[in-house]
Short mmCIF file of C-alpha atoms in Angstrom, two decimals:
data_model
loop_
_atom_site.label_atom_id
_atom_site.label_comp_id
_atom_site.label_asym_id
_atom_site.label_seq_id
_atom_site.Cartn_x
_atom_site.Cartn_y
_atom_site.Cartn_z
CA MET A 1 65.48 174.51 80.64
CA VAL A 2 64.31 171.54 78.56
CA GLU A 3 64.59 171.52 74.78
CA ALA A 4 63.30 168.94 72.32
CA ALA A 5 65.16 167.33 69.42
CA ASP A 6 64.68 164.32 67.18
CA VAL A 7 68.25 162.98 67.31
CA ILE A 8 71.12 163.88 69.62
CA ILE A 9 74.64 162.91 68.57
CA ILE A 10 77.37 162.87 71.22
CA GLY A 11 80.73 163.58 69.61
CA GLY A 12 81.72 166.29 67.14
CA GLY A 13 84.31 164.45 65.10
CA ILE A 14 83.87 163.27 61.53
CA ALA A 15 81.57 160.46 62.72
CA GLY A 16 79.12 162.72 64.48
CA VAL A 17 79.07 165.45 61.85
CA ALA A 18 78.86 162.99 58.93
CA LEU A 19 75.88 161.23 60.53
CA ALA A 20 74.21 164.58 61.19
CA TYR A 21 74.62 165.51 57.53
CA GLU A 22 73.29 162.16 56.30
CA LEU A 23 70.24 162.39 58.58
CA GLY A 24 69.64 166.03 57.70
CA LYS A 25 69.58 165.42 53.97
CA ARG A 26 66.90 162.72 54.28
CA ARG A 27 64.09 164.69 55.88
CA ARG A 28 63.48 167.73 58.02
CA ARG A 29 64.02 167.17 61.73
CA LYS A 30 65.96 168.65 64.60
CA ILE A 31 69.42 167.12 64.88
CA VAL A 32 71.81 168.25 67.60
CA VAL A 33 75.55 167.49 67.73
CA ILE A 34 77.22 167.95 71.11
CA GLU A 35 81.01 168.27 71.36
CA ARG A 36 82.88 168.66 74.65
CA LYS A 37 85.64 170.79 73.06
CA HIS A 38 85.66 171.96 69.44
CA LEU A 39 84.74 170.00 66.33
CA GLY A 40 87.45 167.51 65.45
CA ALA A 41 89.32 167.94 68.74
CA GLY A 42 89.50 164.18 69.39
CA GLY A 43 90.48 161.44 66.98
CA THR A 44 89.56 163.41 63.85
CA SER A 45 92.49 165.80 64.15
CA ARG A 46 94.92 163.03 65.15
CA ASN A 47 94.69 160.57 62.27
CA ILE A 48 96.78 160.08 59.14
CA GLY A 49 93.92 159.95 56.64
CA ARG A 50 94.38 156.59 54.93
CA VAL A 51 91.44 155.05 53.06
CA ARG A 52 92.43 151.43 52.53
CA THR A 53 90.59 148.38 51.31
CA SER A 54 93.33 145.87 52.21
CA GLN A 55 91.57 144.36 55.22
CA PHE A 56 92.19 141.03 56.95
CA SER A 57 88.69 139.55 56.95
CA GLU A 58 86.06 139.32 54.23
CA PRO A 59 83.32 141.32 56.01
CA LEU A 60 85.77 144.16 56.65
CA ALA A 61 87.15 143.98 53.10
CA GLN A 62 83.67 144.15 51.59
CA PHE A 63 82.78 147.05 53.85
CA ALA A 64 86.03 148.81 52.94
CA LYS A 65 85.27 148.38 49.25
CA ASN A 66 81.92 150.14 49.68
CA ALA A 67 83.50 152.82 51.88
CA PHE A 68 86.16 153.52 49.26
CA ARG A 69 83.45 154.02 46.65
CA LYS A 70 81.71 156.51 48.95
CA HIS A 71 84.94 158.46 49.51
CA ALA A 72 85.65 158.61 45.78
CA GLN A 73 82.50 160.60 45.08
CA LEU A 74 82.26 162.53 48.33
CA SER A 75 83.92 165.75 47.15
CA ARG A 76 81.28 166.02 44.44
CA GLU A 77 78.46 165.21 46.84
CA LEU A 78 79.57 167.70 49.48
CA GLY A 79 80.54 170.38 46.98
CA SER A 80 83.97 170.77 48.56
CA SER A 81 87.23 168.90 48.07
CA THR A 82 88.18 166.33 50.71
CA LEU A 83 91.67 166.11 49.12
CA PHE A 84 90.93 162.52 48.11
CA TRP A 85 93.78 161.09 46.03
CA THR A 86 95.04 157.61 45.23
CA PRO A 87 98.76 157.11 45.86
CA GLY A 88 98.23 153.38 46.46
CA TYR A 89 98.74 151.29 49.59
CA ALA A 90 101.42 148.64 50.07
CA LEU A 91 101.45 145.94 52.72
CA VAL A 92 105.09 144.87 52.98
CA PHE A 93 105.90 141.49 54.54
CA TYR A 94 109.27 140.66 56.09
CA ASP A 95 108.84 137.18 57.61
CA GLU A 96 108.37 133.87 55.79
CA ASP A 97 105.59 132.92 58.19
CA GLU A 98 103.56 135.81 56.75
CA VAL A 99 103.30 134.11 53.35
CA ALA A 100 100.07 132.33 54.29
CA THR A 101 98.65 135.67 55.35
CA ILE A 102 99.57 137.20 52.00
CA ASP A 103 97.97 134.35 50.08
CA GLY A 104 94.80 134.57 52.15
CA ILE A 105 94.43 138.31 51.61
CA ARG A 106 95.08 138.00 47.87
CA THR A 107 92.50 135.24 47.49
CA MET A 108 89.92 137.15 49.47
CA LEU A 109 90.44 140.44 47.61
CA ASP A 110 90.40 138.67 44.25
CA GLY A 111 87.07 137.10 45.19
CA LEU A 112 85.69 140.58 45.90
CA GLY A 113 86.89 141.87 42.53
CA GLN A 114 89.64 143.98 44.09
CA LYS A 115 92.66 144.53 41.86
CA THR A 116 96.03 143.89 43.52
CA GLU A 117 99.71 143.98 42.63
CA TYR A 118 102.00 141.33 44.10
CA TYR A 119 105.80 141.30 44.13
CA ARG A 120 108.38 139.09 45.81
CA GLY A 121 112.02 139.51 46.85
CA ASP A 122 114.02 142.09 44.88
CA GLU A 123 110.93 142.94 42.83
CA VAL A 124 109.71 144.77 45.92
CA PHE A 125 112.67 147.16 45.75
CA ARG A 126 111.99 147.88 42.09
CA ARG A 127 108.34 148.65 42.82
CA LEU A 128 109.04 150.51 46.08
CA PRO A 129 112.51 152.06 45.63
CA VAL A 130 112.23 153.98 48.89
CA LEU A 131 112.98 150.63 50.60
CA GLU A 132 116.30 150.10 48.79
CA GLY A 133 119.19 149.55 51.16
CA GLY A 134 116.90 148.40 53.97
CA ALA A 135 115.84 145.05 55.35
CA ARG A 136 114.97 142.61 52.59
CA PRO A 137 111.20 142.10 52.19
CA ILE A 138 109.62 138.74 51.48
CA ALA A 139 106.83 140.28 49.39
CA THR A 140 104.42 143.17 49.02
CA LEU A 141 100.72 143.34 48.24
CA ILE A 142 99.55 146.65 46.79
CA ARG A 143 96.08 148.11 46.30
CA PRO A 144 95.32 151.41 44.50
CA ASP A 145 94.00 152.86 47.75
CA ALA A 146 93.59 156.47 48.79
CA SER A 147 94.18 159.21 51.29
CA VAL A 148 92.08 162.19 52.39
CA HIS A 149 92.74 165.19 54.61
CA HIS A 150 90.88 165.15 57.91
CA ASP A 151 90.33 168.92 58.12
CA SER A 152 89.03 169.11 54.55
CA LEU A 153 86.66 166.20 55.16
CA LEU A 154 85.36 167.54 58.47
CA ASN A 155 84.83 171.07 57.19
CA ALA A 156 83.01 169.83 54.08
CA TYR A 157 80.62 167.82 56.26
CA LYS A 158 80.20 170.67 58.74
CA ARG A 159 79.20 173.15 56.03
CA ARG A 160 76.59 170.83 54.54
CA ALA A 161 75.28 169.81 57.98
CA LEU A 162 74.73 173.45 58.94
CA GLU A 163 72.99 174.06 55.61
CA ALA A 164 70.63 171.19 56.51
CA GLY A 165 69.75 172.93 59.78
CA VAL A 166 71.84 170.78 62.13
CA GLU A 167 72.59 172.42 65.50
CA ILE A 168 76.19 172.09 66.70
CA HIS A 169 77.02 172.81 70.34
CA GLU A 170 80.74 173.01 71.06
CA GLN A 171 82.43 173.39 74.46
CA THR A 172 79.51 171.40 75.88
CA GLU A 173 79.96 168.21 77.87
CA VAL A 174 77.26 165.61 78.29
CA GLU A 175 76.90 164.84 81.99
CA ALA A 176 74.16 162.22 81.75
CA VAL A 177 72.23 160.19 79.23
CA ASP A 178 68.67 160.26 80.50
CA VAL A 179 66.90 156.88 80.51
CA GLU A 180 63.30 156.18 81.56
CA ASN A 181 61.44 152.87 81.40
CA GLY A 182 64.15 151.21 79.33
CA ALA A 183 64.39 153.94 76.69
CA VAL A 184 66.55 157.02 76.20
CA ARG A 185 64.85 160.32 76.76
CA GLY A 186 67.74 162.68 75.96
CA VAL A 187 70.85 164.05 77.62
CA SER A 188 71.79 166.50 80.32
CA THR A 189 74.57 169.08 80.17
CA ALA A 190 75.49 171.82 82.62
CA GLY A 191 72.26 173.73 83.24
CA ARG A 192 70.48 172.23 80.25
CA ARG A 193 68.39 169.22 79.27
CA LEU A 194 67.73 168.09 75.73
CA ARG A 195 65.03 165.52 75.12
CA ALA A 196 65.12 163.15 72.15
CA PRO A 197 64.04 159.56 71.44
CA ILE A 198 67.37 158.73 69.79
CA VAL A 199 70.85 159.35 71.23
CA VAL A 200 73.94 158.36 69.23
CA ASN A 201 77.29 157.59 70.84
CA ALA A 202 79.87 158.85 68.34
CA ALA A 203 82.46 159.72 70.97
CA GLY A 204 85.42 157.77 69.59
CA GLY A 205 87.99 157.06 72.30
CA TRP A 206 85.47 158.19 74.93
CA SER A 207 82.72 155.86 73.68
CA ARG A 208 82.97 153.49 76.63
CA ASP A 209 82.47 156.41 79.03
CA VAL A 210 79.43 157.65 77.09
CA SER A 211 77.96 154.15 77.03
CA ARG A 212 78.41 154.01 80.79
CA LEU A 213 76.39 157.24 81.14
CA ALA A 214 73.49 155.36 79.55
CA GLY A 215 74.00 152.31 81.77
CA VAL A 216 75.41 150.25 78.90
CA LYS A 217 78.58 148.26 79.45
CA VAL A 218 80.83 147.60 76.43
CA PRO A 219 84.32 146.11 75.97
CA ASN A 220 85.66 149.05 73.95
CA ALA A 221 89.04 150.32 75.09
CA PRO A 222 91.19 153.25 73.87
CA VAL A 223 94.81 152.57 72.96
CA ARG A 224 97.40 155.22 72.14
CA ARG A 225 99.03 155.57 68.75
CA GLU A 226 101.72 158.18 68.04
CA ALA A 227 102.83 159.80 64.82
CA ILE A 228 105.54 162.14 63.60
CA VAL A 229 105.85 164.39 60.56
CA THR A 230 109.06 165.43 58.84
CA GLU A 231 109.96 168.54 56.91
CA SER A 232 108.62 168.85 53.39
CA CYS A 233 110.76 167.81 50.42
CA GLN A 234 110.38 166.92 46.76
CA PRO A 235 108.32 163.79 46.00
CA TYR A 236 110.36 160.62 46.51
CA MET A 237 107.65 157.94 47.00
CA ASP A 238 104.24 157.36 45.43
CA THR A 239 102.79 154.56 47.55
CA MET A 240 101.79 154.48 51.21
CA ILE A 241 103.60 151.70 53.09
CA THR A 242 102.64 149.59 56.10
CA PHE A 243 104.38 146.61 57.71
CA TYR A 244 103.55 144.48 60.75
CA ARG A 245 106.80 142.68 61.57
CA PRO A 246 108.66 142.83 63.81
CA ILE A 247 106.15 145.44 65.04
CA GLU A 248 103.55 147.52 63.23
CA GLY A 249 104.77 150.63 61.40
CA TRP A 250 103.80 152.85 58.49
CA PHE A 251 104.98 155.85 56.49
CA HIS A 252 103.96 157.87 53.44
CA GLN A 253 104.55 161.21 51.80
CA THR A 254 101.73 163.73 51.73
CA LEU A 255 100.66 166.06 48.94
CA ARG A 256 102.70 168.79 50.68
CA GLY A 257 105.83 166.65 50.58
CA GLU A 258 105.95 165.87 54.30
CA THR A 259 106.55 162.31 55.48
CA VAL A 260 104.12 160.93 58.05
CA ILE A 261 105.55 158.12 60.18
CA GLY A 262 104.22 155.91 62.96
CA VAL A 263 105.32 152.80 64.82
CA THR A 264 103.35 151.02 67.55
CA ASP A 265 104.57 150.08 71.00
CA PRO A 266 103.91 146.34 71.50
CA GLU A 267 103.69 147.02 75.24
CA GLU A 268 101.33 150.00 74.96
CA PRO A 269 98.83 149.86 77.85
CA LEU A 270 95.13 150.39 77.21
CA GLY A 271 93.71 153.72 78.26
CA MET A 272 93.25 157.32 77.19
CA ASN A 273 96.68 158.89 76.67
CA TYR A 274 97.53 161.80 74.36
CA ASP A 275 101.14 162.17 75.51
CA ALA A 276 103.80 162.04 72.79
CA GLY A 277 107.49 161.80 73.54
CA ALA A 278 111.06 160.83 72.78
CA THR A 279 110.52 157.09 73.32
CA HIS A 280 108.25 156.85 70.29
CA LEU A 281 110.56 159.08 68.29
CA GLN A 282 113.47 156.70 68.90
CA ARG A 283 111.35 153.61 68.21
CA ALA A 284 110.08 155.10 64.95
CA ALA A 285 113.59 156.03 63.85
CA ASP A 286 114.93 152.55 64.61
CA GLN A 287 112.13 150.69 62.82
CA ILE A 288 111.61 152.96 59.82
CA LEU A 289 115.31 153.44 59.07
CA ASP A 290 115.78 149.68 59.23
CA LYS A 291 113.22 149.45 56.42
CA ALA A 292 113.98 152.69 54.54
CA PRO A 293 117.43 154.07 55.41
CA LYS A 294 117.06 156.73 52.70
CA LEU A 295 114.85 158.68 55.10
CA ALA A 296 117.70 159.28 57.56
CA SER A 297 118.35 162.86 56.41
CA LEU A 298 114.76 164.06 57.02
CA ARG A 299 114.19 166.30 60.03
CA VAL A 300 111.16 165.78 62.30
CA VAL A 301 109.08 168.94 62.72
CA ARG A 302 105.98 167.72 64.53
CA GLN A 303 104.80 164.87 66.76
CA TRP A 304 101.46 163.96 68.30
CA ALA A 305 99.39 161.12 69.77
CA GLY A 306 95.81 159.95 69.41
CA VAL A 307 93.88 156.82 70.33
CA TYR A 308 92.19 153.97 68.52
CA ASP A 309 88.81 152.96 69.94
CA MET A 310 89.40 149.19 70.01
CA THR A 311 87.06 146.22 70.29
CA PRO A 312 88.12 142.62 71.03
CA ASP A 313 87.25 141.37 67.53
CA ARG A 314 88.50 144.51 65.69
CA LYS A 315 85.02 145.20 64.29
CA PRO A 316 83.09 148.44 64.79
CA MET A 317 80.11 148.74 67.14
CA LEU A 318 77.19 150.00 65.06
CA GLY A 319 73.49 150.46 65.58
CA TYR A 320 70.84 150.21 68.29
CA VAL A 321 71.71 148.37 71.49
CA SER A 322 69.31 145.75 72.79
CA GLN A 323 69.34 146.93 76.41
CA ILE A 324 67.95 150.46 75.93
CA ARG A 325 65.60 151.61 73.21
CA GLY A 326 66.89 154.50 71.14
CA PHE A 327 70.56 154.31 72.16
CA VAL A 328 72.77 153.94 69.08
CA GLN A 329 76.45 153.04 68.88
CA PHE A 330 78.70 154.57 66.20
CA ASN A 331 82.16 153.72 67.49
CA GLY A 332 84.82 151.00 67.77
CA ASP A 333 86.71 152.09 64.66
CA ASN A 334 89.89 150.13 65.52
CA GLY A 335 91.99 152.59 63.53
CA ARG A 336 89.73 152.63 60.46
CA GLY A 337 87.62 155.63 61.43
CA ILE A 338 88.31 158.06 58.61
CA ALA A 339 88.25 155.24 56.05
CA PHE A 340 84.89 153.78 57.08
CA ILE A 341 82.97 156.68 58.61
CA PRO A 342 81.37 158.25 55.50
CA TYR A 343 79.87 154.92 54.43
CA ILE A 344 78.87 153.96 57.98
CA ALA A 345 77.15 157.34 58.41
CA GLU A 346 75.14 156.78 55.23
CA ALA A 347 74.07 153.26 56.26
CA LEU A 348 73.34 154.22 59.86
CA ALA A 349 71.25 157.19 58.78
CA GLU A 350 69.21 154.85 56.58
CA TRP A 351 68.63 152.58 59.59
CA ILE A 352 67.56 155.46 61.83
CA ASP A 353 65.35 156.89 59.09
CA THR A 354 63.60 153.67 58.05
CA GLY A 355 63.86 151.49 61.15
CA GLN A 356 65.40 148.72 59.03
CA ARG A 357 69.01 147.68 59.52
CA PRO A 358 70.97 147.63 56.24
CA GLU A 359 72.35 144.16 55.61
CA ILE A 360 75.91 145.49 55.35
CA LEU A 361 75.83 146.43 59.06
CA GLY A 362 74.77 142.99 60.23
CA ASP A 363 78.28 141.82 61.10
CA PHE A 364 78.87 144.77 63.43
CA ASP A 365 75.95 144.35 65.85
CA ALA A 366 76.26 146.76 68.76
CA SER A 367 75.00 144.18 71.28
CA ARG A 368 77.19 141.24 70.25
CA TYR A 369 79.06 141.43 73.57
CA GLU A 370 75.95 141.44 75.74
CA GLY A 371 76.62 139.02 78.59
CA LYS A 372 80.36 139.01 77.85
CA GLU A 373 81.13 142.69 78.26
CA ASP A 374 84.33 141.88 80.16
CA THR A 375 85.95 140.33 77.07
CA PRO A 376 89.39 141.94 77.02
CA VAL A 377 90.94 143.85 74.16
CA ILE A 378 94.23 142.04 73.57
CA LEU A 379 96.79 143.73 71.37
CA GLY A 380 99.78 141.42 70.81
CA ASP A 381 100.36 140.11 67.29
CA TYR A 382 98.43 142.20 64.76
CA TYR A 383 97.07 139.23 62.81
CA SER A 384 95.80 137.16 65.72
CA ALA A 385 92.46 138.93 66.34
CA TYR A 386 91.56 138.78 62.64
CA LYS A 387 92.40 135.08 62.34
CA GLN A 388 90.24 134.30 65.37
CA ASN A 389 87.26 136.40 64.28
CA ARG A 390 86.83 135.82 60.55
#
């Protein structure tokens, strides 16, 4: 059986459903979202919901500024709360050699009109009392950034997408992206073919595999990130916290009073891995309690793992590829998926609708690795990729 559509979107996370909504609200057409499991089963249900503008390069910071603005009005636009709130976001620095990084970020954000708070030494403890008794920070840079809830965001998009006539097919795996004469013609699933002139790869951690189905080689690579959640308690902190030395870690308290915690493994191998275990739990305890010993009495109640879809330059892969007409990338979030996706979906829908690439997407060209697809994703020091690719 062969069915016709105007746009097929592979991936039923927030990216795929948000793009379907944005396309559907522009003009009447048949849009199909295909999800191998259930909506949100991949990265959407495994993130911590931070919407931050404190980025490490000017293109990303400008993009984040626009994305934040989109998030701030999204509950009104979708007619359903995304649980958007603004606890603030603190980058906390512990090494003197990070001072230049702090100064660079402050200068860049100031140039973009982004308000920041900056504290040094013991002032950090007064501003972030949850850190009292822990390792002494050099400084902190704070933005009034936000958080959303992934389920609330996804369900709000899903409802509006269905109202716009979008078809959503769950428990359906794409087996092939059909290509003829250098252009996509649709996709094939078990016992079914869907024809469309535009196919979007919004498959998150599986994006490299989906690109391969279309005969497109990309450098994207998934890398595992784990998180834990503690029992709920009365509010004790009002700002989300992230640090990068000696290794990357983060924690914040949710609206329900739980504490969400994560610490990276500097030796984490690339590859799809959803296993979560005691090694991360111990690493998180060691690193977080070194920074915030007051959290020692909290009991862990839940643990999980997800993946970042990483690119070598830490920039997303967005738009039409040059090799095959009609094949569109919407992936490479590098851990910024939930923060950037609503704004990306709006801009990408404009591109698909008008045929003109919005200027804001120019820095994230989907074919920028053509001819150098074997460029490796190197993890290592968090700052290095940003310094090399500004």
